[in-house]
PDB file of C-alpha atoms in Angstrom:
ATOM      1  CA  UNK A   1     -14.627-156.495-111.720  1.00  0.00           C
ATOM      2  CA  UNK A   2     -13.599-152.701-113.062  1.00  0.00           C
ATOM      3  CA  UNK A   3     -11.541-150.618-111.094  1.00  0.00           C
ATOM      4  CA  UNK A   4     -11.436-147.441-111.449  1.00  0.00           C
ATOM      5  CA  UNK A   5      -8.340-145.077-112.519  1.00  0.00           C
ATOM      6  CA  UNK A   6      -7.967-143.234-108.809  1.00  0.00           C
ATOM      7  CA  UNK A   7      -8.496-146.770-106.918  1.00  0.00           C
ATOM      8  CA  UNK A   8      -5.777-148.373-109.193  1.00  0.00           C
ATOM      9  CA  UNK A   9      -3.699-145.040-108.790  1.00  0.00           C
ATOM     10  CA  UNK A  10      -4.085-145.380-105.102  1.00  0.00           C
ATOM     11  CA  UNK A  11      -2.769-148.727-104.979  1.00  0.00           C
ATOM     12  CA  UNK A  12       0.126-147.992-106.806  1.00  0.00           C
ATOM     13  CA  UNK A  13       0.927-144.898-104.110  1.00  0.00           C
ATOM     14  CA  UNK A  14       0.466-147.987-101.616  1.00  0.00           C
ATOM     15  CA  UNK A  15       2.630-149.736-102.984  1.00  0.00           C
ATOM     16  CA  UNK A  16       5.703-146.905-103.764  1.00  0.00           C
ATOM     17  CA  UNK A  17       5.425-145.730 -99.616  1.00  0.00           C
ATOM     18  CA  UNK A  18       5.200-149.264 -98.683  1.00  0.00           C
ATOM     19  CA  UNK A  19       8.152-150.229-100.763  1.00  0.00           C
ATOM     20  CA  UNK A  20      10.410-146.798 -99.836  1.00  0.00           C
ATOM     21  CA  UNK A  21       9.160-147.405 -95.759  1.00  0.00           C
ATOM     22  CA  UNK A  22      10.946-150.961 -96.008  1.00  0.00           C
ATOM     23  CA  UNK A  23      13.731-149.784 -97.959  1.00  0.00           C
ATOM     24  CA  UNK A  24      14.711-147.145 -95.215  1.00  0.00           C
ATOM     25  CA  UNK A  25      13.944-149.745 -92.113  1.00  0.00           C
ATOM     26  CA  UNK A  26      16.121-151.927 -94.109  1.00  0.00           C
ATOM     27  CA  UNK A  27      19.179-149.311 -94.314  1.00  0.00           C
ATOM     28  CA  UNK A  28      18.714-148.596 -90.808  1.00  0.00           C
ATOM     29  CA  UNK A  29      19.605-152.189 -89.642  1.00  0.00           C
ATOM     30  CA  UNK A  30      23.062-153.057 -87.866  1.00  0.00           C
ATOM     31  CA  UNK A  31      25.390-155.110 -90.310  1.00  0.00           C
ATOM     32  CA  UNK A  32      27.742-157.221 -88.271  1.00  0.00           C
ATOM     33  CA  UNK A  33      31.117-155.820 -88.615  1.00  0.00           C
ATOM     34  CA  UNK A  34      33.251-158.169 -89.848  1.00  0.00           C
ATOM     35  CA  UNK A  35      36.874-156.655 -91.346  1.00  0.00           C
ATOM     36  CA  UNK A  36      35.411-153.979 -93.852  1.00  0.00           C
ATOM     37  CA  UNK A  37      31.376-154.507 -93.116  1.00  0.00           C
ATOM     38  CA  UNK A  38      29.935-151.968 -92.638  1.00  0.00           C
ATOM     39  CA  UNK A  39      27.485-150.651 -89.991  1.00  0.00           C
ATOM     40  CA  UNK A  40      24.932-148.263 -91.221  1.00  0.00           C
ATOM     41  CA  UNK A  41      24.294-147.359 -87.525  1.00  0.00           C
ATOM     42  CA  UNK A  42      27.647-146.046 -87.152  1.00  0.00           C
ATOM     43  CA  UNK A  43      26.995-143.436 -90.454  1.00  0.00           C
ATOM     44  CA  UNK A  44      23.489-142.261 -88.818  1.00  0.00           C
ATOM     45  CA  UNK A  45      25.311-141.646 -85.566  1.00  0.00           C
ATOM     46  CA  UNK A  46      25.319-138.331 -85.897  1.00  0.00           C
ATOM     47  CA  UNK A  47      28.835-138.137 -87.578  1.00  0.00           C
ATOM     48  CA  UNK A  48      29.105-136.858 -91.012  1.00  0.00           C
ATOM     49  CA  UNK A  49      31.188-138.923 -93.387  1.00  0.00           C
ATOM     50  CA  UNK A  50      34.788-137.354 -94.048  1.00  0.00           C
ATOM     51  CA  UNK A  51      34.093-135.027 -97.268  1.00  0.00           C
ATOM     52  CA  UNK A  52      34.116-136.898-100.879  1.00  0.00           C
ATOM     53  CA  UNK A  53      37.511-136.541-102.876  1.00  0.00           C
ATOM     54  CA  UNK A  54      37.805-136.748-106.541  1.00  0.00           C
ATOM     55  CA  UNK A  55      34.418-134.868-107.011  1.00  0.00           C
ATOM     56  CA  UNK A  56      33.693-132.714-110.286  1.00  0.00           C
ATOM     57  CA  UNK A  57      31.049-129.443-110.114  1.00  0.00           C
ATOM     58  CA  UNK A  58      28.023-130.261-112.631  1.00  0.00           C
ATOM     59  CA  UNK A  59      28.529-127.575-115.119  1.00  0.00           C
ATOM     60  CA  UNK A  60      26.025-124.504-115.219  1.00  0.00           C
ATOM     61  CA  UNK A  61      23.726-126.037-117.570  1.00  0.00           C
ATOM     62  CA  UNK A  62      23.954-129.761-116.209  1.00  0.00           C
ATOM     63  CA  UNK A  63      22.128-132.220-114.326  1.00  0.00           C
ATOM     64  CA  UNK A  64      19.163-130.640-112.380  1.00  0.00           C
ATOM     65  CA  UNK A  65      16.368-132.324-111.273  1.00  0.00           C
ATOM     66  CA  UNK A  66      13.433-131.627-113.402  1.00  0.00           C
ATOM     67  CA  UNK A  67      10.091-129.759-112.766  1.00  0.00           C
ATOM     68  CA  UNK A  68       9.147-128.688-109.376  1.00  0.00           C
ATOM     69  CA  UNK A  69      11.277-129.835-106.360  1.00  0.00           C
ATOM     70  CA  UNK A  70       9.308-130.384-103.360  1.00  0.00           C
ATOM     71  CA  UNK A  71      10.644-129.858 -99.372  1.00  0.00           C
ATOM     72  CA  UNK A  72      12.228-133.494 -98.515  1.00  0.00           C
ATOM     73  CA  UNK A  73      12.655-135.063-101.996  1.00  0.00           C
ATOM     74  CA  UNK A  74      15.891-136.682-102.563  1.00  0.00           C
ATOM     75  CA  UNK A  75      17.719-137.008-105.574  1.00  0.00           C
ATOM     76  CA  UNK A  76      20.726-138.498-106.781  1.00  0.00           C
ATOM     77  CA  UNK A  77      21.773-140.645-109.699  1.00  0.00           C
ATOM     78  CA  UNK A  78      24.107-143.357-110.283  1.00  0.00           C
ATOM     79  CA  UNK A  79      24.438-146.595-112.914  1.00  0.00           C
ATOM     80  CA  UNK A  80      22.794-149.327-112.391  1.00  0.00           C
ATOM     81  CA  UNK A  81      25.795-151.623-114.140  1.00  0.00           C
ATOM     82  CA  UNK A  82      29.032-150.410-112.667  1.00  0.00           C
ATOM     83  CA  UNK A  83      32.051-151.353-114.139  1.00  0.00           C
ATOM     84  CA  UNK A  84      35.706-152.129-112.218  1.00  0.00           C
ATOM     85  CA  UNK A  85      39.010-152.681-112.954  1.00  0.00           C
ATOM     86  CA  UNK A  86      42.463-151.200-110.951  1.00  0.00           C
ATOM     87  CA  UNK A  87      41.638-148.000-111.693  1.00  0.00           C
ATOM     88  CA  UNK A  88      38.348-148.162-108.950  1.00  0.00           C
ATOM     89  CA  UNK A  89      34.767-148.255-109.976  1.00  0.00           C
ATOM     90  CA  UNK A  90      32.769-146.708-112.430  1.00  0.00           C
ATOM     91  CA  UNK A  91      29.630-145.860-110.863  1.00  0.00           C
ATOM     92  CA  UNK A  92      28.973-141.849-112.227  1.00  0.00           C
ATOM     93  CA  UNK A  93      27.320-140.890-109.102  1.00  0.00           C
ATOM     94  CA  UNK A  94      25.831-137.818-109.191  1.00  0.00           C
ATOM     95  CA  UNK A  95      24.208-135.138-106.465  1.00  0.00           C
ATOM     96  CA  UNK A  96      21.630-132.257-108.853  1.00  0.00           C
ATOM     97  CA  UNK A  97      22.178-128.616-108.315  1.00  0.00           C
ATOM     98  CA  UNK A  98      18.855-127.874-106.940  1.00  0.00           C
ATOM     99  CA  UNK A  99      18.754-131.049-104.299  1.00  0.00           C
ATOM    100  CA  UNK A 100      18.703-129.756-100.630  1.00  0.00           C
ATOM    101  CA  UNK A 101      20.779-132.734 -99.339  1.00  0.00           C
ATOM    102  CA  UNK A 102      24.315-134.064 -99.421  1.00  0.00           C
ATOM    103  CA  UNK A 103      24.229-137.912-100.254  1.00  0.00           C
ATOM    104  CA  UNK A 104      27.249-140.672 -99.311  1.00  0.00           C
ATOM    105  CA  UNK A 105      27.300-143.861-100.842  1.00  0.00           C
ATOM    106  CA  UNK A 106      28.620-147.036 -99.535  1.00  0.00           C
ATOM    107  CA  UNK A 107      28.575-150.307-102.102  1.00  0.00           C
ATOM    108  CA  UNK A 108      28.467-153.530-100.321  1.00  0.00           C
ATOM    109  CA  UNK A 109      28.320-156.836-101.813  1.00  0.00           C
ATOM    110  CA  UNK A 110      26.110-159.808-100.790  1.00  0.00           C
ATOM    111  CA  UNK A 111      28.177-160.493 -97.692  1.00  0.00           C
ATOM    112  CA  UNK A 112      28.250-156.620 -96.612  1.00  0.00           C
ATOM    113  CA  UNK A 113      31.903-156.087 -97.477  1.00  0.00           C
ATOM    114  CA  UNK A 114      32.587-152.625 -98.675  1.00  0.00           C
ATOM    115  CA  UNK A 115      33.281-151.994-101.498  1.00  0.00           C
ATOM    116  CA  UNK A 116      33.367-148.762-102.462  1.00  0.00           C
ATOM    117  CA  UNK A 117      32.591-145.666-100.296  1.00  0.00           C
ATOM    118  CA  UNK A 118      31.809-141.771-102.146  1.00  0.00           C
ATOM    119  CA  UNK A 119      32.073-139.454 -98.872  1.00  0.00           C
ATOM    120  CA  UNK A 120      30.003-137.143 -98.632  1.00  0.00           C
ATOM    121  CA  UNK A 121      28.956-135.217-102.182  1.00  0.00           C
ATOM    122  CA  UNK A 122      27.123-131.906-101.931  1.00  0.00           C
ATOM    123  CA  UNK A 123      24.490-130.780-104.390  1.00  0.00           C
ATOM    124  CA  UNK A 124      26.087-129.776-107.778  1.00  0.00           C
ATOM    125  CA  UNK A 125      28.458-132.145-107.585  1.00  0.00           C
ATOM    126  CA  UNK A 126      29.272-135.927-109.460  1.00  0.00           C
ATOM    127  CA  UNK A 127      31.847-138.545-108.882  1.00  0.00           C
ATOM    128  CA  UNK A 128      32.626-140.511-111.620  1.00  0.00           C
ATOM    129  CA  UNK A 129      34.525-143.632-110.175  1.00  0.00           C
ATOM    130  CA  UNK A 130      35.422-144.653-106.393  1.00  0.00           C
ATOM    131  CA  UNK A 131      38.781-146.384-105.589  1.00  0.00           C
ATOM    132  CA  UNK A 132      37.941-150.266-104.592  1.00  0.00           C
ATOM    133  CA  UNK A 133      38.360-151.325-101.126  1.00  0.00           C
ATOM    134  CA  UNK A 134      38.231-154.588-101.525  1.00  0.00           C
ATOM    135  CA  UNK A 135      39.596-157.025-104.128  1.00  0.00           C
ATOM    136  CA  UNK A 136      37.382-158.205-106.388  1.00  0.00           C
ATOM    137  CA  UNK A 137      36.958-161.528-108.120  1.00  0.00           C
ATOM    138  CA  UNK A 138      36.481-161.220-112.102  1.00  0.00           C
ATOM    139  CA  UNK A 139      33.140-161.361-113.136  1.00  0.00           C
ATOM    140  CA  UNK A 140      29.654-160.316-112.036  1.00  0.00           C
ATOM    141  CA  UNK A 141      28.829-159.144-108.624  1.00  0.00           C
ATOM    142  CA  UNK A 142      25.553-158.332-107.308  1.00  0.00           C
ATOM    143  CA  UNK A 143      25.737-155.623-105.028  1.00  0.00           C
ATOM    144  CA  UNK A 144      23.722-153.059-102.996  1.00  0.00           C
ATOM    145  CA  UNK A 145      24.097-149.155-103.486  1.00  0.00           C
ATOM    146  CA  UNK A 146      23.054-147.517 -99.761  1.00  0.00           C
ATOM    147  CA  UNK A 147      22.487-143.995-100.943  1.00  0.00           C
ATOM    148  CA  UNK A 148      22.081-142.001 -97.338  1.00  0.00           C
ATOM    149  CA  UNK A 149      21.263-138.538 -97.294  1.00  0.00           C
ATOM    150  CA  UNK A 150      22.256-135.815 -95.192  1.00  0.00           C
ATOM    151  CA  UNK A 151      20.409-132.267 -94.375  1.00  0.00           C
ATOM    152  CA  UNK A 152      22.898-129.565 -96.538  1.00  0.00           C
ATOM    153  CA  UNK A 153      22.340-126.544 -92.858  1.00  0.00           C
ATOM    154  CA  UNK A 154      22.150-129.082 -90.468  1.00  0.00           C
ATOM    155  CA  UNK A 155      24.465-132.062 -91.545  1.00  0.00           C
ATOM    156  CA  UNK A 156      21.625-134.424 -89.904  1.00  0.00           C
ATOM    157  CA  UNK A 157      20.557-137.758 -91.447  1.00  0.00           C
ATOM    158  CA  UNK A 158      17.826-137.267 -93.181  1.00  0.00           C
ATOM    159  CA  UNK A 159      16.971-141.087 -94.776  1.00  0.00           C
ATOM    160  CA  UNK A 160      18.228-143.615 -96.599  1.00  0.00           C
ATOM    161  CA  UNK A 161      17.251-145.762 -99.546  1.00  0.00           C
ATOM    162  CA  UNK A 162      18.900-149.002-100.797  1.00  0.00           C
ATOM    163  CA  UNK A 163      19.510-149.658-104.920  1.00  0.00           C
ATOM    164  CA  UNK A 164      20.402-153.314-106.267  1.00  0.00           C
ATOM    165  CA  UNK A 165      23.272-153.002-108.553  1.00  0.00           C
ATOM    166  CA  UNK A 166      25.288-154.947-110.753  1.00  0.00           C
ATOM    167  CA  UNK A 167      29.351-154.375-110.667  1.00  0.00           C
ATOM    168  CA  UNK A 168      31.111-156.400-113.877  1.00  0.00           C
ATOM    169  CA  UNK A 169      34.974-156.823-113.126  1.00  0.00           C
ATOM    170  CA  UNK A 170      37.670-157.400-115.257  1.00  0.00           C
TER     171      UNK A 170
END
């Protein structure tokens, strides 16, 4: 059976929304708090995270997002494979010039400790490593990356996506 180009290219749209819609219903469900858990309902209270230390200004000609930005897109970057040791983690987390949204990061491993936390990170900015909240064991961790964004004139929540990561500790 052929299918055509459009028909497969509106499957794949299908699938992207459907994937990003359970992503943010996913971020938007209460973690038991249990010593440093976290609970995603308390950051989309209405309450802005405290602002991010230890954040560097992109230079002039750095990271923007390419081509044409449209109204509600949100942008960020950050490793996939993070890397720990005393000094914190290595994650290189970084909000483009031209986003229209702050972003704050929280890094919880598979039984929602926290693990790291960015505060909040306005556009033009990158943080290169977060101090460690929790001890970690040597090895690898899987881990989740909750990347929540914030409105940059309002302060309001705006969404929330969720990024599988991998943290290697020493």
């Amino acid at each position: 059976m052929y299918i055509s180009k459009s028909h497969q290219l509106l499957h794949m749209l299908f699938y992207i929304v459907l994937f990003l819609t359970i992503g943010t219903l996913i971020v938007s469900m209460i973690h038991e708090d249990n010593g440093n858990a976290v609970s995603l309902s308390i950051l989309q209270s209405g309450e802005l995270p405290p602002e991010a230390e230890n954040i560097t200004p992109l230079p002039e000609d750095g990271k923007a997002v390419p081509g044409n930005v449209k109204n509600g897109d949100v942008f960020f970057g950050i490793d996939k494979e993070l890397s720990a040791s005393t000094d914190g983690i290595i994650w290189n987390l970084t909000n483009p010039q031209n986003s229209e949204f702050s972003i704050h990061v929280e890094l919880l491993n598979e039984d929602n400790l926290r693990l790291a936390s960015s505060g909040l990170i306005p556009p033009g900015y990158y943080m290169e490593c977060a101090p460690i909240m929790e001890k970690l064991p040597s090895g690898q961790i899987s881990c989740t990356a909750y990347i929540l964004a914030y409105e940059q004139k309002s302060g309001a929540y705006y969404g929330g996506f969720l990024l599988p990561v991998t943290v290697y500790s020493t």
